[in-house]
Coordinates of C-alpha atoms and ligand atoms in Angstrom, one line a residue:
M421 CA 172.7 -47.3 -6.6
N422 CA 173.1 -45.2 -9.9
L423 CA 172.5 -41.6 -9.6
Y424 CA 172.6 -38.8 -12.2
N425 CA 173.2 -35.1 -12.2
I426 CA 169.6 -33.2 -12.3
K427 CA 171.6 -30.4 -14.6
H428 CA 173.3 -32.9 -16.9
P429 CA 171.6 -36.2 -16.8
E430 CA 174.0 -38.0 -19.2
E431 CA 176.4 -37.6 -16.2
Q432 CA 175.9 -40.9 -14.1
V433 CA 177.7 -42.1 -11.2
T434 CA 177.7 -44.8 -8.5
F435 CA 176.8 -44.4 -4.9
S436 CA 180.6 -44.7 -4.1
Q437 CA 181.4 -41.8 -6.7
A438 CA 178.5 -39.4 -5.5
V439 CA 180.1 -39.8 -1.9
R440 CA 183.7 -39.1 -2.9
Q441 CA 182.4 -36.4 -5.4
G442 CA 179.9 -34.8 -3.8
L443 CA 178.7 -32.5 -6.8
G444 CA 178.3 -33.1 -10.5
R445 CA 179.7 -30.8 -13.5
D446 CA 178.1 -27.1 -13.1
Q447 CA 177.4 -27.7 -9.4
G448 CA 174.7 -30.0 -10.3
L449 CA 173.3 -32.3 -7.5
F450 CA 173.2 -35.9 -7.7
F451 CA 169.7 -37.8 -7.9
P452 CA 169.2 -41.4 -7.3
E453 CA 167.9 -43.0 -10.9
V454 CA 165.4 -45.4 -9.0
I455 CA 164.0 -45.0 -5.6
P456 CA 162.2 -48.2 -4.9
Q457 CA 158.6 -48.6 -3.6
L458 CA 158.9 -50.9 -0.2
N459 CA 156.3 -53.3 0.2
N460 CA 156.8 -54.3 3.7
I461 CA 156.2 -50.6 5.4
D462 CA 154.0 -52.0 8.4
E463 CA 157.0 -54.8 9.1
L464 CA 159.4 -51.8 8.8
L465 CA 157.7 -50.0 11.4
E466 CA 157.7 -52.8 13.7
V467 CA 161.8 -53.0 14.3
P468 CA 164.0 -51.0 16.1
L469 CA 165.6 -47.6 14.7
V470 CA 169.0 -49.3 13.5
E471 CA 167.4 -52.4 12.1
R472 CA 164.9 -50.6 10.2
S473 CA 167.3 -48.2 8.7
Q474 CA 169.9 -50.8 7.6
K475 CA 166.6 -52.3 5.5
I476 CA 166.0 -48.8 4.3
L477 CA 169.4 -47.8 3.1
G478 CA 170.1 -51.4 2.0
A479 CA 167.0 -50.9 -0.6
L480 CA 168.0 -47.8 -1.3
I481 CA 171.8 -48.4 -2.0
G482 CA 171.6 -51.8 -3.5
E483 CA 174.3 -54.4 -3.8
E484 CA 177.2 -51.8 -4.2
L485 CA 178.0 -52.1 -0.6
P486 CA 178.2 -55.6 1.1
K487 CA 175.4 -56.0 3.7
A488 CA 177.8 -56.6 6.6
T489 CA 179.5 -53.1 5.5
L490 CA 176.4 -51.3 5.3
D491 CA 174.9 -52.6 8.5
E492 CA 178.1 -51.6 10.2
M493 CA 177.9 -48.2 9.0
V494 CA 174.2 -47.8 10.2
R495 CA 175.3 -49.1 13.6
N496 CA 178.4 -47.0 13.9
A497 CA 176.4 -43.7 12.6
F498 CA 173.0 -44.3 14.6
T499 CA 174.1 -44.5 18.0
F500 CA 171.4 -42.3 19.6
T501 CA 167.5 -42.0 19.5
A502 CA 165.0 -39.8 17.9
P503 CA 162.0 -40.0 20.3
L504 CA 158.4 -38.5 19.3
E505 CA 157.1 -36.4 22.1
K506 CA 153.3 -35.6 22.2
V507 CA 153.0 -31.7 22.7
E508 CA 149.1 -31.5 22.2
D509 CA 146.5 -34.1 21.4
N510 CA 147.3 -34.2 17.6
I511 CA 150.4 -33.1 17.4
Y512 CA 153.9 -34.4 18.1
A513 CA 157.5 -33.2 18.0
L514 CA 160.3 -35.4 16.5
E515 CA 163.2 -34.6 18.3
L516 CA 166.3 -35.0 16.2
F517 CA 168.9 -33.5 18.7
H518 CA 170.4 -36.4 20.8
G519 CA 173.1 -36.9 19.1
P520 CA 176.7 -35.9 20.2
T521 CA 176.4 -32.1 18.7
L522 CA 172.8 -32.1 19.6
A523 CA 171.2 -31.5 16.0
F524 CA 169.7 -33.2 13.1
K525 CA 172.9 -32.9 11.3
D526 CA 174.5 -35.6 13.6
F527 CA 172.3 -38.4 11.6
G528 CA 173.7 -37.2 7.9
G529 CA 177.0 -36.3 9.2
R530 CA 177.8 -39.6 10.9
F531 CA 176.5 -41.7 8.1
M532 CA 178.5 -39.4 5.6
A533 CA 181.6 -40.2 7.5
Q534 CA 180.8 -43.8 7.6
A535 CA 180.1 -43.8 4.2
L536 CA 183.4 -42.3 3.0
A537 CA 185.4 -44.6 5.2
A538 CA 183.8 -47.0 3.3
V539 CA 184.6 -45.8 0.0
R540 CA 187.2 -44.0 -0.5
G541 CA 190.0 -46.5 -1.6
D542 CA 193.4 -46.3 -0.5
G543 CA 195.1 -43.1 0.6
K544 CA 195.0 -40.4 2.8
I545 CA 191.8 -38.2 3.1
T546 CA 191.8 -34.9 4.7
I547 CA 188.4 -33.0 5.4
L548 CA 188.9 -29.4 5.5
T549 CA 185.9 -27.4 6.5
A550 CA 185.2 -23.7 7.7
T551 CA 182.6 -23.2 10.3
S552 CA 180.6 -20.3 12.2
G553 CA 179.7 -22.6 14.6
D554 CA 177.7 -25.3 14.2
T555 CA 178.9 -27.6 11.2
G556 CA 182.3 -27.8 12.8
A557 CA 181.1 -29.7 15.6
A558 CA 178.6 -31.9 13.4
V559 CA 182.1 -32.9 10.8
A560 CA 184.5 -33.0 14.1
H561 CA 182.3 -35.8 15.9
A562 CA 181.0 -37.6 13.0
F563 CA 185.0 -38.3 11.7
Y564 CA 186.2 -38.5 15.1
G565 CA 188.6 -41.6 15.4
L566 CA 188.0 -42.9 11.8
E567 CA 191.2 -44.5 10.5
N568 CA 193.4 -42.5 7.7
I569 CA 191.1 -39.5 7.6
N570 CA 192.2 -36.3 9.1
V571 CA 190.0 -33.4 9.9
V572 CA 191.1 -29.5 10.0
I573 CA 188.4 -27.2 10.9
L574 CA 188.9 -23.6 10.5
Y575 CA 187.1 -21.0 12.5
P576 CA 187.1 -17.2 13.2
K577 CA 189.0 -16.7 16.5
G578 CA 186.6 -15.2 19.2
K579 CA 183.7 -15.1 17.0
I580 CA 181.9 -18.1 17.6
S581 CA 180.5 -19.0 21.1
P582 CA 182.7 -20.4 24.0
L583 CA 180.5 -23.3 24.1
Q584 CA 180.3 -24.0 20.3
E585 CA 184.1 -23.8 20.6
K586 CA 184.6 -26.2 23.4
L587 CA 182.2 -28.8 21.7
F588 CA 184.6 -29.2 18.8
C589 CA 188.1 -28.0 20.0
T590 CA 188.5 -30.5 22.6
L591 CA 188.5 -33.6 20.9
G592 CA 192.2 -34.1 19.5
G593 CA 193.3 -37.4 17.9
N594 CA 192.3 -36.9 14.2
I595 CA 190.6 -33.5 14.5
R596 CA 192.9 -30.3 14.5
T597 CA 190.9 -27.2 15.0
V598 CA 192.7 -23.6 13.9
A599 CA 191.5 -20.6 15.2
I600 CA 192.3 -18.1 12.3
N601 CA 192.6 -14.2 13.4
A602 CA 189.8 -13.4 11.1
D603 CA 186.2 -13.4 10.2
F604 CA 184.1 -16.6 9.1
D605 CA 184.6 -15.2 5.4
A606 CA 188.4 -15.4 5.6
C607 CA 188.2 -19.0 6.8
Q608 CA 186.0 -19.9 4.0
A609 CA 188.3 -18.2 1.4
L610 CA 191.4 -20.2 3.2
V611 CA 189.2 -23.3 2.2
K612 CA 188.3 -22.2 -1.0
Q613 CA 192.3 -21.4 -1.9
A614 CA 193.3 -24.9 -0.7
F615 CA 190.8 -26.7 -3.0
D616 CA 191.9 -24.6 -5.9
D617 CA 195.5 -25.6 -5.4
A618 CA 195.7 -29.0 -7.4
E619 CA 199.2 -29.8 -6.0
L620 CA 197.9 -29.8 -2.3
R621 CA 194.7 -31.4 -3.0
Q622 CA 196.2 -34.4 -4.5
T623 CA 199.3 -34.9 -1.6
I624 CA 196.4 -34.7 1.3
G625 CA 193.5 -36.0 -0.5
L626 CA 191.6 -32.8 0.3
N627 CA 187.8 -33.7 0.5
S628 CA 184.8 -31.5 1.7
A629 CA 182.3 -32.6 4.3
N630 CA 179.6 -30.8 2.1
S631 CA 175.9 -30.7 3.2
I632 CA 175.1 -31.6 -0.8
N633 CA 176.4 -35.0 -0.3
I634 CA 173.7 -37.5 -1.0
S635 CA 174.8 -39.9 1.4
R636 CA 173.5 -37.3 4.3
L637 CA 170.1 -37.0 2.7
L638 CA 169.6 -40.7 2.5
A639 CA 170.5 -41.2 6.2
Q640 CA 167.9 -38.6 7.3
V641 CA 165.2 -40.9 5.4
C642 CA 165.5 -43.0 8.5
Y643 CA 164.2 -40.4 10.9
Y644 CA 160.8 -39.9 9.2
F645 CA 160.2 -43.9 9.5
E646 CA 161.2 -43.6 13.1
A647 CA 158.6 -41.0 13.7
V648 CA 155.7 -42.8 12.2
A649 CA 156.6 -45.9 13.9
Q650 CA 156.6 -44.3 17.3
L651 CA 152.8 -43.0 16.4
P652 CA 149.8 -44.8 18.0
K653 CA 148.7 -47.1 15.2
E654 CA 145.2 -45.5 15.1
K655 CA 146.9 -42.1 14.2
R656 CA 148.9 -43.3 11.3
D657 CA 146.6 -42.9 8.5
N658 CA 146.6 -38.8 8.0
V659 CA 150.1 -37.8 8.8
V660 CA 151.1 -34.4 8.2
V661 CA 154.9 -33.3 8.6
S662 CA 156.1 -29.8 8.9
V663 CA 160.0 -29.2 8.2
P664 CA 161.8 -26.3 9.2
S665 CA 163.5 -25.5 6.2
G666 CA 166.6 -23.4 5.0
N667 CA 168.6 -25.4 2.2
F668 CA 165.7 -28.1 2.0
G669 CA 167.8 -31.1 2.4
N670 CA 165.6 -32.2 5.2
L671 CA 162.5 -31.9 3.5
T672 CA 164.0 -33.7 0.3
A673 CA 164.7 -36.6 2.6
G674 CA 160.9 -36.7 4.1
L675 CA 159.9 -36.6 0.2
I676 CA 162.3 -39.4 -0.4
A677 CA 160.4 -41.3 2.4
K678 CA 157.3 -40.7 1.1
T679 CA 158.5 -42.0 -2.3
L680 CA 159.6 -45.3 -0.9
G681 CA 155.8 -45.8 0.5
L682 CA 156.2 -44.2 4.2
P683 CA 152.5 -43.1 4.7
I684 CA 152.7 -39.5 5.2
K685 CA 149.6 -37.4 3.6
R686 CA 151.4 -34.4 3.0
F687 CA 154.4 -32.2 4.2
V688 CA 154.7 -28.4 5.1
A689 CA 157.7 -26.7 4.2
S690 CA 158.2 -24.1 7.1
T691 CA 160.8 -21.1 6.7
N692 CA 161.7 -17.7 8.5
A693 CA 161.4 -14.2 6.6
N694 CA 163.5 -15.9 4.3
D695 CA 160.5 -17.3 2.4
T696 CA 161.7 -17.7 -1.4
V697 CA 159.9 -21.4 -1.3
P698 CA 156.3 -20.2 0.6
R699 CA 156.3 -17.2 -1.8
Y700 CA 157.0 -19.1 -4.8
L701 CA 154.4 -21.8 -4.2
K702 CA 151.8 -19.3 -3.9
S703 CA 153.0 -17.0 -6.8
G704 CA 154.9 -19.3 -9.2
N705 CA 157.5 -17.0 -9.1
W706 CA 161.0 -17.6 -7.9
D707 CA 162.0 -14.3 -6.5
P708 CA 165.2 -14.6 -3.9
K709 CA 165.2 -11.6 -2.0
T710 CA 168.5 -10.4 -0.1
T711 CA 169.2 -12.9 3.1
V712 CA 168.0 -11.3 6.1
A713 CA 169.3 -12.5 9.6
T714 CA 166.6 -13.9 12.1
L715 CA 166.6 -15.8 15.4
S716 CA 166.5 -19.2 13.4
N717 CA 169.6 -18.2 11.6
A718 CA 170.6 -22.0 10.5
M719 CA 167.3 -20.9 8.0
D720 CA 168.7 -17.7 6.9
V721 CA 169.0 -19.0 3.4
S722 CA 167.0 -17.3 0.4
R723 CA 168.4 -19.6 -2.4
P724 CA 168.2 -23.2 -1.3
N725 CA 170.2 -25.3 -2.9
N726 CA 168.5 -28.6 -2.6
W727 CA 165.1 -27.2 -4.2
P728 CA 166.0 -28.6 -7.7
R729 CA 166.0 -32.1 -5.6
V730 CA 162.6 -31.1 -4.3
E731 CA 161.2 -30.1 -7.9
E732 CA 162.7 -33.5 -9.3
L733 CA 160.9 -35.9 -6.6
F734 CA 157.5 -33.8 -7.3
K735 CA 157.9 -34.3 -11.3
R736 CA 158.9 -38.0 -10.9
N737 CA 156.3 -39.0 -8.9
G738 CA 153.6 -37.0 -10.7
W739 CA 152.9 -35.1 -7.5
N740 CA 151.7 -31.6 -8.1
L741 CA 153.4 -28.9 -6.0
T742 CA 150.3 -27.3 -5.2
D743 CA 150.3 -30.1 -2.5
L744 CA 153.1 -29.0 -0.5
G745 CA 152.2 -27.0 2.2
S746 CA 154.2 -24.0 3.4
G747 CA 154.2 -21.0 5.2
M748 CA 156.6 -18.1 7.3
L749 CA 157.1 -16.9 10.5
T750 CA 158.8 -13.5 11.5
D751 CA 161.1 -13.1 14.4
A752 CA 158.2 -11.5 16.5
Q753 CA 155.9 -14.4 15.7
T754 CA 158.6 -16.9 16.6
E755 CA 158.8 -15.4 19.7
E756 CA 155.3 -15.6 20.4
T757 CA 155.1 -19.0 19.7
L758 CA 158.3 -20.0 22.0
K759 CA 156.4 -18.4 25.0
A760 CA 153.0 -20.1 24.2
M761 CA 154.8 -23.6 23.7
N762 CA 156.7 -23.0 26.8
A763 CA 153.5 -22.4 28.7
E764 CA 152.1 -25.3 27.7
G765 CA 155.2 -27.3 29.0
Y766 CA 157.2 -27.7 26.0
V767 CA 160.8 -25.9 25.8
C768 CA 161.7 -25.4 22.0
E769 CA 164.4 -23.2 20.3
P770 CA 163.4 -21.1 17.2
H771 CA 163.6 -23.6 14.0
G772 CA 161.3 -26.0 15.8
A773 CA 159.0 -23.5 17.1
I774 CA 158.5 -22.2 13.1
A775 CA 157.5 -25.7 12.4
Y776 CA 155.4 -26.0 15.1
Q777 CA 153.1 -22.9 14.5
V778 CA 153.1 -23.1 10.5
L779 CA 151.8 -26.6 11.4
K780 CA 149.1 -25.4 13.9
A781 CA 148.0 -22.9 11.4
Q782 CA 147.2 -25.8 8.8
L783 CA 146.3 -28.7 10.5
K784 CA 142.9 -30.3 10.0
A785 CA 140.9 -32.1 12.9
S786 CA 141.3 -35.2 11.5
E787 CA 145.1 -34.9 10.9
T788 CA 147.8 -36.0 13.1
G789 CA 150.7 -33.5 12.7
I790 CA 154.2 -33.9 13.2
F791 CA 156.8 -31.3 13.5
L792 CA 160.4 -31.7 13.4
C793 CA 162.8 -30.2 16.2
T794 CA 166.2 -29.9 14.5
A795 CA 168.1 -28.5 17.5
H796 CA 168.6 -29.0 21.5
P797 CA 167.2 -25.5 22.9
A798 CA 170.4 -25.4 24.7
K799 CA 172.3 -24.8 21.3
F800 CA 170.1 -21.6 21.3
K801 CA 170.8 -21.0 24.9
E802 CA 171.1 -17.1 24.9
S803 CA 168.2 -16.1 22.9
V804 CA 165.8 -18.8 24.1
E805 CA 166.9 -18.0 27.7
C806 CA 166.1 -14.2 27.2
I807 CA 162.8 -14.9 25.3
L808 CA 161.5 -17.3 27.9
G809 CA 163.2 -15.8 30.8
I810 CA 164.4 -19.2 32.2
Q811 CA 167.8 -20.8 32.7
L812 CA 168.4 -23.7 30.5
P813 CA 170.6 -26.6 32.0
L814 CA 173.4 -28.0 29.8
P815 CA 172.9 -31.1 28.5
E816 CA 175.7 -33.5 29.5
A817 CA 177.0 -33.7 26.0
L818 CA 177.7 -30.0 26.3
D819 CA 178.6 -30.0 29.7
K820 CA 181.1 -32.8 29.3
H821 CA 183.2 -30.9 26.7
N822 CA 182.9 -27.5 28.5
Q823 CA 184.8 -28.9 31.4
L824 CA 187.7 -30.1 28.8
P825 CA 190.8 -27.9 28.0
L826 CA 190.9 -26.3 24.4
L827 CA 193.3 -28.0 21.7
S828 CA 192.9 -25.6 19.1
D829 CA 196.1 -24.0 17.0
E830 CA 196.0 -20.3 16.3
M831 CA 196.7 -18.7 12.7
D832 CA 197.0 -15.4 10.8
N833 CA 194.9 -15.1 7.7
D834 CA 197.7 -16.5 5.5
F835 CA 197.2 -19.0 3.2
A836 CA 201.1 -20.2 2.8
Q837 CA 200.9 -20.7 6.6
L838 CA 197.8 -23.0 6.3
R839 CA 199.4 -25.0 3.4
A840 CA 202.2 -25.9 5.5
Y841 CA 200.0 -26.9 8.4
L842 CA 198.1 -29.1 5.9
L843 CA 201.2 -30.6 4.9
K844 CA 202.5 -31.4 8.3
Ligands
PLP493 C1 168.9 -26.5 13.6 C2 168.5 -26.4 12.1 N1 167.2 -26.4 11.8 C3 166.9 -26.5 10.5 C4 167.7 -26.2 9.0 C5 167.1 -26.2 8.0 O1 167.4 -27.8 7.5 P1 167.7 -27.8 5.6 O2 168.8 -27.0 5.4 O3 168.1 -29.5 5.5 O4 166.4 -27.2 5.3 C6 169.3 -26.2 9.7 C7 170.2 -26.3 8.7 O5 171.2 -26.2 8.8 C8 169.4 -26.3 11.3 O6 170.7 -26.3 11.5

């Protein structure tokens, strides 16, 4: 697979290089030179998730990785299901939260970990990342147990929920977690300082598990196929998919699936009050405002960093951006939606609820709608319980970790200490 840097198309890399490097020159995003048209979609929709995903990723990545290697990567990464649940007559929820950290990030994160392990060459790798809660869990679980890859995760002591902390600070093995006596910004600054230290970078093979990495997006393509595969055959003709969007990686993956030939009529980009894209699609003006905090905090992004990939796909396919649906919900509307969904018997969380409501408002009678549920309701336990007035039982994955002792180290906001720790 060859990729080019959208900002500097003359910079071309292989899949392995793109996985190792993450970003191109000037922070440019890598983009596949060719996205093949698959001519066996009906057959693909008949086979199970893992087998189908091996074929899809094989077609995308090509011969750069031996088939047996890629097949094993997919088998190791996709160890859980993505069920499609009927919510109303013509509306379905694609539940992407049945992985170890109960969020859609498990698909991309786990595949990226496998990809990095496969293409890293000789020598050590240290993944260093800062987290304000959720990313740490996805990274820790994705890389847990991989040989010759050490993971160090920094988080602000006392500033993440006890449950979030238990989910990734109880693993041990190749995962070290450090509670920093400072806030999240300080954790991020420490990570940045480590990456600026050329000697350290070289000695321990520093790498970030950056969400911009192309391997994550390719993995996410697979669950769009899984959604359509689970639809009754008579409902597969006029499918509309609504994607709760922040950085727009998830929507990019859906558009790649459509480019490959998956029959999706159109997509809807659903956001919270950070609605740069819905406003842009209506007015043609790119006018990001200051980011505001919302109930759907993982989508509190006003400058979505995957947007250039979305535009590139529309341009290359000769599609018109006016065909991309969009809409936003305020927090008050999100609360109302969560209550209405609960009354209909479906407990959701704020991100999925936004995708549901924006879809419902735009869906025509002849269409079948799918909205993506990107996180388990229990991940947003406090707000969901408060809005709905119910108690949410802990899913098994969370409950298991909740019983285990914390293994974190503690450290002051001091780069010299962190440096010594990393070199240990
Ligand atoms: C629960 C949840 N929903 C939706 C999103 C938005 O996805 P994307 O950033 O790919 O648009 C995120 C991103 O972190 C998320 O964590």
